[in-house]
Amino acid sequence: MTREDDSELRDTALEATELDRRLTATWATPPGLWGALSTVDHKIIGRRYITTAVVFLALGGLLSLLMRLQLAQPEARFIGPDRYNQIFSIHGTNMMFLFAVPVMQAMAVYLVPLMVGTRSIAFPRLNAFSYWMYLAGGLLLWIAFMLDAGPDVGWFAYVPLSGPEYAAGKRADIWAQMITFTEVSALAVAVEIVVTVFKQRAPGMSLDRIPLFVWSMLVTSFLVILAMPAIMIASTALILDRLVETHFFNPAEGGDVLLWQHLFWFFGHPEVYIIFLPAVGMVSTIVATFTRRPVFGYLGMVMALISTGVLALGLWVHHMFVAGLPRLGESFFTASSMAIAIPAGLQIFCWLATIWAGRPIFKTPFLFVIGFMVIFVIGGLTGVMVASVPFDTQVHDTYFVVAHFHYVLVGGAVFPLLGAIYYWFPKFTGRMMSETLGRWVFGLIFAGFNLTFFPMHILGLRGMPRRIYTYQPEMPWSGLNMLISLSAIILAVGFLLFFIDAIRSGRSGAPAPSNPWGASTLEWATSSPPPPYNFARTPVVGSLEPLSDNPDMLPVAAGLRVDCRELLVTSVVEAIPEAREPSSGDSIWPLWAALATTATLIWSIFTPWAVVWGSIPVAIALIGWFWPKGTSEDDS
Amino acid sequence: MGTESVTEKANVNPASALMVAGLLLLISSGGVFGWLRQARELRLDPPGVSDLDRFRLMQNGISGTPPESYFALGKVYESDAYNLSQGKRLYSWFGCAACHADGRGGIGPSFLDGWWLYGPEMVSIVASIRDGRPHGMPAFRDKMTIEQIWQLAGYVQTIGSYTPKVAAPSRNDDKHTRPAENRGPAKILFDEGPAGVHADQGPSP
């Protein structure tokens, strides 16, 4: 068969086995190191992303255990003040920038293309680049920590503490540059998700038939695009202040330290929703599957997602209530902070209604959803409390706030994430996780979490400040601190059991069928794990729950080429097929580009000339990346 | 989550194994370097601190031998950004600026001109601060700990340094009144202009 004939060949002309053979040849990642380094398969990259983020979760968890060991008794000398500063700064930075945001985006990198029924993510090479950048940023932070040069200025690195006068050495620069790495990768993934959701949905998946997880990732991605540039500007200005003596944050020369707080929290508050909204999507998906009915109030849920996203950009000043801002401004932000309870409450009641009307099956993923609701509601209640200025003034920078944000973040994001991993693990690996162990994991984490973090509310009300490396025996804190440290062991055992379960199930778990939970979204329409090309033929969607309409038959669209990577582009609103679009193949250039960028960014911590000389290899890598390959586009 | 290791186990993927090995190597070499690197000590051992007092000066009070513990610490007080920054803070806290201004001198001699009445060695500067000098330099031995005196001496040495140091305190959030310490401000001493630099060196010891 000549090449001429090949390009005319469409999937319509082939039988299932032959189609599978040809599509695999086109889409599969070649074996070996080169294949692993140059792959652009969103499933491989997504799995790498998730694994790396979970490794960072474990590392960050180890740091928190070190802190609990130090705080278990008064006047402990286990960790010195300087090391303790590094530990809590890296714990926070790691959990926010290297775990929570990337793991949510990683789930989307893996799942969104499957859930919208397409063959690959949009801009697959950018996706590969974003993973390498993320990995480099994570390594920068952790290697710096091992070099005793870890950031010690807290995860929000307030100036002037992180400025040139008070932060000696390169520690704060490493923090700021790590931000650049993670933001580049987060922005890249956000753009991919938006384009995938808008332009690559399966035919018939109009806006009102998009699964809620995909909606939540779409809103999240817009939040990333709108909020993250603020922190990139802030961290770049900080590096400039420290390296080339600009005066962005130097009041004596006309700069402003408050500028840092505004820029940081303009990103930092949406960040909370960047972490929380994907979890909302996961919860909605799990609730729908385990109650055997669609989520109650789909339109309300989507509107709640969007309004949370909009409100998220108007809340940031509530982190700055003790910074001495005008009263009127504080009142406005109190009001907007309270207003966020409306969409959040709407979502909670929609899920309750769904469970109420359905027939819930209490499998492990659903248990985590129940745990999420309990913990997140408690965190939400203390959230309304600290939204009030007089109360916040009392508890600002105490353990009350520590308790509050762990309830919101662990309850709001980690519980749904663990549920989601139990739920989608069969799709990722083709094997089921253990139900027995899963119940133990849930029980230990739920009990350990509440025993660890609830007493922190009381500690905070008794006046224990955050970020202290030790405290005096006269303070009425030692009993509760010992309780918290002991409870943290329960929590740690729960996580340890989870890791054991994940590794063991991945090796020798029971083989999973393609749809083990009887779910209704498209990712379950393909095998577990999915083939490199996702779907042999593009599915056609006729409702919100495509797999429930007719469980035995899924309508498909055909006509895509099989000899090169091609996917279907559809219209934004109605998802009407518009064109066949080529999807880029494997390439090593994203890795080179990431390496060149990494070298430039790290070098620029030490001298501004790095930006000049480092731009040369970056430019070379980008030229290699975008070099025309001579294949003509075949739009029709 | 362990999915990566799963695929390794399943079909012994040398690629992933190599990547994992490379990562482990990278991280462990970081650990080794971190162990070699000197730590930022906020609380020195009491014997180590008291040994910092035991340096020996020459007869004329200029230059001498630093204590062995100073070398054991890795000469931190002149090579470590943290200690230099602490010194900078002590410079303003203990009123050095009252006589020496921002380093350009006033009642007391200038540091910035690079002209050292007792030599630029750390021990000379430490001795000047600890024991005082003729013509008005008071002794600070009862006002500061010896560790603070070493930190301050390191900073003072930086102000009058002829070559930029790798480690330096950064600028303060203040108005700039003179060249930054980390640029080796005293190298103007060697400028071969038509006029040259004629520092007013004050009274000789």
Short mmCIF file of C-alpha atoms in Angstrom, two decimals, chain B residues 1-187:
data_model
loop_
_atom_site.label_atom_id
_atom_site.label_comp_id
_atom_site.label_asym_id
_atom_site.label_seq_id
_atom_site.Cartn_x
_atom_site.Cartn_y
_atom_site.Cartn_z
CA MET B 1 0.67 6.63 43.99
CA GLY B 2 3.18 4.28 42.62
CA THR B 3 1.80 3.91 39.14
CA GLU B 4 5.21 4.62 37.66
CA SER B 5 6.81 1.85 39.63
CA VAL B 6 3.99 -0.39 38.56
CA THR B 7 4.85 -0.10 34.91
CA GLU B 8 8.48 -0.73 35.76
CA LYS B 9 7.60 -3.93 37.51
CA ALA B 10 5.25 -5.04 34.81
CA ASN B 11 7.55 -4.79 31.81
CA VAL B 12 10.90 -3.79 33.38
CA ASN B 13 11.11 -0.41 31.70
CA PRO B 14 14.79 0.61 31.70
CA ALA B 15 13.79 4.17 30.83
CA SER B 16 11.82 4.80 33.99
CA ALA B 17 14.42 2.97 36.05
CA LEU B 18 17.13 5.21 34.63
CA MET B 19 15.07 8.34 35.28
CA VAL B 20 14.37 7.30 38.85
CA ALA B 21 18.06 6.49 39.37
CA GLY B 22 19.05 9.88 37.95
CA LEU B 23 16.64 11.68 40.24
CA LEU B 24 17.87 9.78 43.28
CA LEU B 25 21.45 10.59 42.34
CA LEU B 26 20.60 14.28 41.96
CA ILE B 27 18.82 14.46 45.30
CA SER B 28 21.45 12.47 47.20
CA SER B 29 24.27 14.56 45.77
CA GLY B 30 22.31 17.57 47.02
CA GLY B 31 22.26 15.94 50.42
CA VAL B 32 26.02 15.34 50.34
CA PHE B 33 26.75 18.92 49.37
CA GLY B 34 24.35 20.12 52.03
CA TRP B 35 26.26 18.10 54.61
CA LEU B 36 29.56 19.55 53.44
CA ARG B 37 28.19 23.06 53.42
CA GLN B 38 28.44 25.01 56.64
CA ALA B 39 25.19 25.45 58.48
CA ARG B 40 23.65 28.71 59.57
CA GLU B 41 24.21 28.49 63.31
CA LEU B 42 21.90 30.70 65.33
CA ARG B 43 23.19 29.25 68.60
CA LEU B 44 26.85 28.36 68.81
CA ASP B 45 28.15 25.98 71.44
CA PRO B 46 29.27 27.97 74.52
CA PRO B 47 32.88 26.61 74.36
CA GLY B 48 33.07 27.58 70.69
CA VAL B 49 31.91 31.08 71.48
CA SER B 50 34.35 31.63 74.30
CA ASP B 51 37.20 30.40 72.11
CA LEU B 52 36.48 33.27 69.71
CA ASP B 53 37.93 35.55 72.39
CA ARG B 54 41.29 33.78 72.31
CA PHE B 55 43.05 35.36 69.38
CA ARG B 56 46.62 36.65 69.69
CA LEU B 57 47.61 40.09 68.46
CA MET B 58 51.04 41.28 67.43
CA GLN B 59 52.94 43.55 69.87
CA ASN B 60 51.86 46.72 68.05
CA GLY B 61 48.19 45.70 68.14
CA ILE B 62 48.06 45.22 64.39
CA SER B 63 47.31 41.83 62.86
CA GLY B 64 47.79 38.49 64.60
CA THR B 65 46.51 34.93 64.77
CA PRO B 66 42.81 34.16 64.83
CA PRO B 67 41.61 31.41 67.19
CA GLU B 68 41.58 27.88 65.77
CA SER B 69 37.81 27.66 66.26
CA TYR B 70 37.38 30.44 63.72
CA PHE B 71 38.87 28.23 61.04
CA ALA B 72 36.85 25.27 62.29
CA LEU B 73 33.71 27.35 61.75
CA GLY B 74 34.81 27.98 58.16
CA LYS B 75 35.66 31.69 58.55
CA VAL B 76 31.94 32.39 58.58
CA TYR B 77 32.17 35.96 59.79
CA GLU B 78 33.71 37.22 56.58
CA SER B 79 32.25 34.75 54.07
CA ASP B 80 28.64 34.20 55.05
CA ALA B 81 25.83 36.49 53.97
CA TYR B 82 23.85 35.84 57.12
CA ASN B 83 26.65 36.87 59.49
CA LEU B 84 27.51 39.90 57.37
CA SER B 85 23.85 40.96 57.47
CA GLN B 86 23.81 40.53 61.23
CA GLY B 87 26.94 42.69 61.35
CA LYS B 88 25.22 45.34 59.31
CA ARG B 89 22.35 45.38 61.74
CA LEU B 90 24.74 45.62 64.71
CA TYR B 91 26.47 48.53 62.96
CA SER B 92 23.32 50.61 63.31
CA TRP B 93 22.15 49.15 66.65
CA PHE B 94 25.40 49.97 68.45
CA GLY B 95 25.68 53.45 67.06
CA CYS B 96 28.76 53.00 64.86
CA ALA B 97 27.25 55.52 62.48
CA ALA B 98 27.54 58.25 65.15
CA CYS B 99 31.28 58.53 64.41
CA HIS B 100 31.84 56.59 61.21
CA ALA B 101 28.62 57.73 59.46
CA ASP B 102 27.58 55.43 56.62
CA GLY B 103 31.17 54.18 56.36
CA ARG B 104 32.63 57.39 54.96
CA GLY B 105 33.71 58.58 58.39
CA GLY B 106 32.97 61.66 60.44
CA ILE B 107 34.43 62.11 63.86
CA GLY B 108 35.98 58.69 63.40
CA PRO B 109 37.96 57.46 60.39
CA SER B 110 36.38 56.39 57.14
CA PHE B 111 36.17 52.70 56.18
CA LEU B 112 35.15 53.37 52.63
CA ASP B 113 38.47 54.87 51.57
CA GLY B 114 40.15 51.50 52.05
CA TRP B 115 42.78 52.98 54.35
CA TRP B 116 43.17 50.72 57.40
CA LEU B 117 44.98 52.30 60.35
CA TYR B 118 45.47 48.85 61.95
CA GLY B 119 45.31 46.68 58.86
CA PRO B 120 42.34 44.93 57.24
CA GLU B 121 42.70 41.58 59.08
CA MET B 122 39.69 40.34 60.99
CA VAL B 123 41.62 40.06 64.27
CA SER B 124 42.70 43.72 64.07
CA ILE B 125 39.14 44.86 63.53
CA VAL B 126 37.82 42.57 66.25
CA ALA B 127 40.46 43.90 68.64
CA SER B 128 39.58 47.49 67.73
CA ILE B 129 35.94 46.91 68.53
CA ARG B 130 36.48 44.75 71.61
CA ASP B 131 39.26 46.69 73.31
CA GLY B 132 38.95 50.13 71.73
CA ARG B 133 41.77 52.20 70.18
CA PRO B 134 43.46 55.54 70.97
CA HIS B 135 41.88 58.79 69.79
CA GLY B 136 38.33 57.98 70.79
CA MET B 137 37.40 54.42 69.73
CA PRO B 138 35.56 53.01 72.77
CA ALA B 139 35.75 49.38 73.89
CA PHE B 140 32.60 47.34 73.25
CA ARG B 141 33.60 44.22 75.20
CA ASP B 142 30.95 44.85 77.88
CA LYS B 143 28.25 45.87 75.43
CA MET B 144 28.33 43.07 72.85
CA THR B 145 28.97 39.34 72.89
CA ILE B 146 32.17 38.20 71.22
CA GLU B 147 30.14 36.53 68.47
CA GLN B 148 28.45 39.85 67.72
CA ILE B 149 31.83 41.57 67.65
CA TRP B 150 33.09 39.09 65.04
CA GLN B 151 29.91 39.62 62.98
CA LEU B 152 30.30 43.39 63.15
CA ALA B 153 34.01 43.13 62.28
CA GLY B 154 33.17 41.06 59.20
CA TYR B 155 30.75 43.72 58.07
CA VAL B 156 33.20 46.57 58.69
CA GLN B 157 35.81 44.70 56.68
CA THR B 158 33.29 44.42 53.82
CA ILE B 159 32.71 48.19 53.72
CA GLY B 160 36.40 48.84 53.17
CA SER B 161 36.98 45.88 50.88
CA TYR B 162 39.06 46.32 47.71
CA THR B 163 37.42 43.47 45.80
CA PRO B 164 33.76 42.51 45.78
CA LYS B 165 33.05 39.55 48.02
CA VAL B 166 30.91 36.64 46.88
CA ALA B 167 28.84 36.90 50.04
CA ALA B 168 27.59 40.31 50.98
CA PRO B 169 24.87 41.91 53.00
CA SER B 170 22.23 43.29 50.72
CA ARG B 171 21.00 46.85 50.62
CA ASN B 172 18.75 48.20 53.32
CA ASP B 173 15.31 49.54 52.62
CA ASP B 174 16.70 53.06 53.08
CA LYS B 175 17.90 55.94 50.96
CA HIS B 176 21.15 55.12 49.21
CA THR B 177 24.00 57.34 50.37
CA ARG B 178 27.09 55.50 49.15
CA PRO B 179 28.15 52.59 46.92
CA ALA B 180 26.87 49.19 48.06
CA GLU B 181 29.16 47.07 50.27
CA ASN B 182 29.05 44.17 47.86
CA ARG B 183 30.79 46.11 45.09
CA GLY B 184 34.14 46.50 46.81
CA PRO B 185 33.72 50.26 47.38
CA ALA B 186 37.31 50.75 48.57
CA LYS B 187 38.76 49.86 45.21
#
